[in-house]
PDB file of C-alpha atoms in Angstrom:
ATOM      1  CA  UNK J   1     -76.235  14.573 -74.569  1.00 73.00           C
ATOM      2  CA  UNK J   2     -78.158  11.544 -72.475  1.00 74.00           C
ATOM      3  CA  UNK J   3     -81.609  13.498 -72.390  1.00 80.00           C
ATOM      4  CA  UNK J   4     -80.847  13.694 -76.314  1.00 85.00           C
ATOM      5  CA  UNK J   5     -79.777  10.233 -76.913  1.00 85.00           C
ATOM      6  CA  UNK J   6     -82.868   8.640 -74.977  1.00 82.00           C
ATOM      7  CA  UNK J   7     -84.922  11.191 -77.513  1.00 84.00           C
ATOM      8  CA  UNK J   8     -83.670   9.566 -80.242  1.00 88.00           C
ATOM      9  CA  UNK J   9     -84.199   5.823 -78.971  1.00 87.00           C
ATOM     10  CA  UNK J  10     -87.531   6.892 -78.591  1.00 86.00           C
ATOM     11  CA  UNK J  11     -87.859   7.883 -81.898  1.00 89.00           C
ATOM     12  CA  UNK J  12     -86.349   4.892 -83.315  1.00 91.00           C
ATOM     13  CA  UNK J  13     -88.685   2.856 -81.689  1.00 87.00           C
ATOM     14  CA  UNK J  14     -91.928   5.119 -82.311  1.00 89.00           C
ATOM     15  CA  UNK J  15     -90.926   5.434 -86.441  1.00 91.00           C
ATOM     16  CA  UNK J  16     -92.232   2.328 -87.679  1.00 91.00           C
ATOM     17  CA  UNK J  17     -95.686   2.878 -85.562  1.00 88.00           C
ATOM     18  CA  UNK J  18     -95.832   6.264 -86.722  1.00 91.00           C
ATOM     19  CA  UNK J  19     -95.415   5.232 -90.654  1.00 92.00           C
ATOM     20  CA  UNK J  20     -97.697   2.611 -90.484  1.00 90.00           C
ATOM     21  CA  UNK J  21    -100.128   5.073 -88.664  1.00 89.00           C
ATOM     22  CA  UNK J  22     -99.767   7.531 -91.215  1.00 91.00           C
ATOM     23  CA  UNK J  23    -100.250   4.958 -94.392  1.00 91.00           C
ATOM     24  CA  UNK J  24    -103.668   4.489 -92.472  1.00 90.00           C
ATOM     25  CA  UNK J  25    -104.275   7.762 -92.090  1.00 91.00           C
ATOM     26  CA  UNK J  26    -104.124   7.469 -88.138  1.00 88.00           C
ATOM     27  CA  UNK J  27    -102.905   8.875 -85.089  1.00 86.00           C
ATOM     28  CA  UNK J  28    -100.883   6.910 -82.514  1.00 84.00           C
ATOM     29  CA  UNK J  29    -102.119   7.292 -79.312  1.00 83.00           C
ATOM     30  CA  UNK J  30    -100.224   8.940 -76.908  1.00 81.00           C
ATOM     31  CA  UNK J  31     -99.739   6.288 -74.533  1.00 77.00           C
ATOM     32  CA  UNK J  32     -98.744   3.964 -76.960  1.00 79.00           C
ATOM     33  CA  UNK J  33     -95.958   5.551 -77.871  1.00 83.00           C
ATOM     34  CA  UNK J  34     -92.323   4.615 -76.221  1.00 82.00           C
ATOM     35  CA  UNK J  35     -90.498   7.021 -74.253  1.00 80.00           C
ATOM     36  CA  UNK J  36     -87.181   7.035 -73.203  1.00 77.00           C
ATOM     37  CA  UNK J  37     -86.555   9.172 -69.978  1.00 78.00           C
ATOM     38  CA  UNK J  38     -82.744   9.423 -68.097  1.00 80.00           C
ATOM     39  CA  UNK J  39     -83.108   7.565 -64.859  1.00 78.00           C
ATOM     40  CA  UNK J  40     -80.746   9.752 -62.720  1.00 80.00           C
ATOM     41  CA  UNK J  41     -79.311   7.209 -59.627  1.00 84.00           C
ATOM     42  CA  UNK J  42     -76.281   9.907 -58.981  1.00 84.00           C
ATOM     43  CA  UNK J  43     -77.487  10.810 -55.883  1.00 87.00           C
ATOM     44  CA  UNK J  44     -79.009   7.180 -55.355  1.00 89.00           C
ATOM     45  CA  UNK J  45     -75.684   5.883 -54.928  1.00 91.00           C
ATOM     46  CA  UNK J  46     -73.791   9.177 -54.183  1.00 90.00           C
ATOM     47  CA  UNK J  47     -71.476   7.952 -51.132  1.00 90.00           C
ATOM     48  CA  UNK J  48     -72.439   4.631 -51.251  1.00 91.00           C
ATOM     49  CA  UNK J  49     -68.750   3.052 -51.687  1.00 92.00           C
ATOM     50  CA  UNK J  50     -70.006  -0.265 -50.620  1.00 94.00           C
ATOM     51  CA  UNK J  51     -72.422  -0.406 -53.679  1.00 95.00           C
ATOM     52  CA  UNK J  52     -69.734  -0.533 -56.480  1.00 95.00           C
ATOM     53  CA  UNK J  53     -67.187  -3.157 -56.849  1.00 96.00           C
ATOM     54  CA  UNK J  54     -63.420  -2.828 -56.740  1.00 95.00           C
ATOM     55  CA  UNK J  55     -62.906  -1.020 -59.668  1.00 95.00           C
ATOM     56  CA  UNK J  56     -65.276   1.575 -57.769  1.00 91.00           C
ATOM     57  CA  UNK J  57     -67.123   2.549 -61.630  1.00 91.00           C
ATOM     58  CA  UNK J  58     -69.275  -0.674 -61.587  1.00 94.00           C
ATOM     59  CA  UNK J  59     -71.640  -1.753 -59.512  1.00 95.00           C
ATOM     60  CA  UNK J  60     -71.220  -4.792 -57.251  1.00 97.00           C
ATOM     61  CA  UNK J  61     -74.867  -7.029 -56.434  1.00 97.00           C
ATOM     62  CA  UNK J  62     -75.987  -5.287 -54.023  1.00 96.00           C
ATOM     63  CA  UNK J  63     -76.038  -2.015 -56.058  1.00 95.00           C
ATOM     64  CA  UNK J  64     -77.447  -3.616 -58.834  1.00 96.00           C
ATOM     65  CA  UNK J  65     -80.375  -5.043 -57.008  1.00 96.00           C
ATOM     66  CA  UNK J  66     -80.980  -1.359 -55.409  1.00 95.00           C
ATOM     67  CA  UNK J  67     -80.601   0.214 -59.064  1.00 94.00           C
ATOM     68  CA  UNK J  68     -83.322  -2.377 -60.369  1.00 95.00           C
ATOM     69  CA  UNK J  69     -85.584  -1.993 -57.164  1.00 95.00           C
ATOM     70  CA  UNK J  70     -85.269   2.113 -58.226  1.00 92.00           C
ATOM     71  CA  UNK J  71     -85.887   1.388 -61.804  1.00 91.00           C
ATOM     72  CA  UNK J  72     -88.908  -0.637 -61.215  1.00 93.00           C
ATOM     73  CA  UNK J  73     -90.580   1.440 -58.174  1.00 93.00           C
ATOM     74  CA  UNK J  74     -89.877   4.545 -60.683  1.00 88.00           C
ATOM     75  CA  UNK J  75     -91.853   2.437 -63.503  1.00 87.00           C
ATOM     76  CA  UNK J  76     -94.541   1.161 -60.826  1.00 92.00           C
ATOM     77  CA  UNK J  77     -95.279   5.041 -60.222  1.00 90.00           C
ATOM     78  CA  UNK J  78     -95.295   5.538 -63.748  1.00 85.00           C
ATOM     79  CA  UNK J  79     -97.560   2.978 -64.530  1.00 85.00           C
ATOM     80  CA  UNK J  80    -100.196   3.551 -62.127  1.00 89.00           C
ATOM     81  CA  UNK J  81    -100.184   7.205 -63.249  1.00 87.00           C
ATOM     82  CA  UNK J  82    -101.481   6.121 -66.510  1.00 80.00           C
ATOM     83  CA  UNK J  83    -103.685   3.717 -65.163  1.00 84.00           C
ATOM     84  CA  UNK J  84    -105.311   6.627 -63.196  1.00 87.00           C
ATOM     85  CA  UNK J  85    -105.375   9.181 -66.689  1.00 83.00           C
ATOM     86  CA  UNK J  86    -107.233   6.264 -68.419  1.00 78.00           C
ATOM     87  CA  UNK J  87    -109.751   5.517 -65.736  1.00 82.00           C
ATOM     88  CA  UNK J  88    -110.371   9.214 -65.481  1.00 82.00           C
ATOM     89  CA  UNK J  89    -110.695   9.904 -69.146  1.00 77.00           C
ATOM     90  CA  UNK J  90    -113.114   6.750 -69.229  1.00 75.00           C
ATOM     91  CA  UNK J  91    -115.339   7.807 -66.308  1.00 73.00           C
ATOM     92  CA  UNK J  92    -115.598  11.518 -67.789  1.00 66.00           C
ATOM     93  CA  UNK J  93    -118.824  12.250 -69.148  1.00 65.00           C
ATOM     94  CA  UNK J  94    -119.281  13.608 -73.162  1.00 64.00           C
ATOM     95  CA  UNK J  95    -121.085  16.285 -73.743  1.00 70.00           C
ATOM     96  CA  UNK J  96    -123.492  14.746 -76.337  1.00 68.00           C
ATOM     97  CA  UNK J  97    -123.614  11.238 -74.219  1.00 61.00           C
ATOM     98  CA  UNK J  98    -126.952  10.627 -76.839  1.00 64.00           C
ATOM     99  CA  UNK J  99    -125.231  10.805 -80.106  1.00 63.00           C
ATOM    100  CA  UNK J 100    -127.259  13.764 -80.771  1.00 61.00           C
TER     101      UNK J 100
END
């Protein structure tokens, strides 16, 4: 039900780029296209009593900052893998490199 409901945020964000695309009779590239993907801290904080606050659901601030350093070292790897697919596709030589 989470993997599904982060599918469908996606798509609610991707609609109106994908419409307009398509009244243009366009493509969106891929990588500019959202995606939602389930960041899974279970076992990030599995055992970790002292991360959550009294109520022992939420967490207190020093989970939170180690559930935002997580979320933006996962994004940081993310990010530099499609820096690294774009600077390979650019350095990637066509076949016709003349035009001809």
């Amino acid at each position: 039900a989470v993997r599904q409901s982060a599918a469908e945020a996606a798509a609610v964000v991707n609609r109106p780029l994908e419409e307009q695309a398509k009244r243009a009779r366009q493509q969106v590239p891929a990588e500019v296209l959202a995606k939602a993907e389930v960041f899974d801290a279970f076992q990030l904080f599995q055992g970790r009593r002292n991360y959550f606050a009294e109520d022992g659901v939420h967490f207190n601030e020093r989970g939170t900052r180690l559930l935002a350093t997580a979320v933006f070292a996962e994004l940081r790897r993310e990010v530099s893998r499609c820096l690294r697919r774009m600077a390979d596709a650019q350095s990637v030589i066509p076949e016709n490199p003349m035009g001809l």
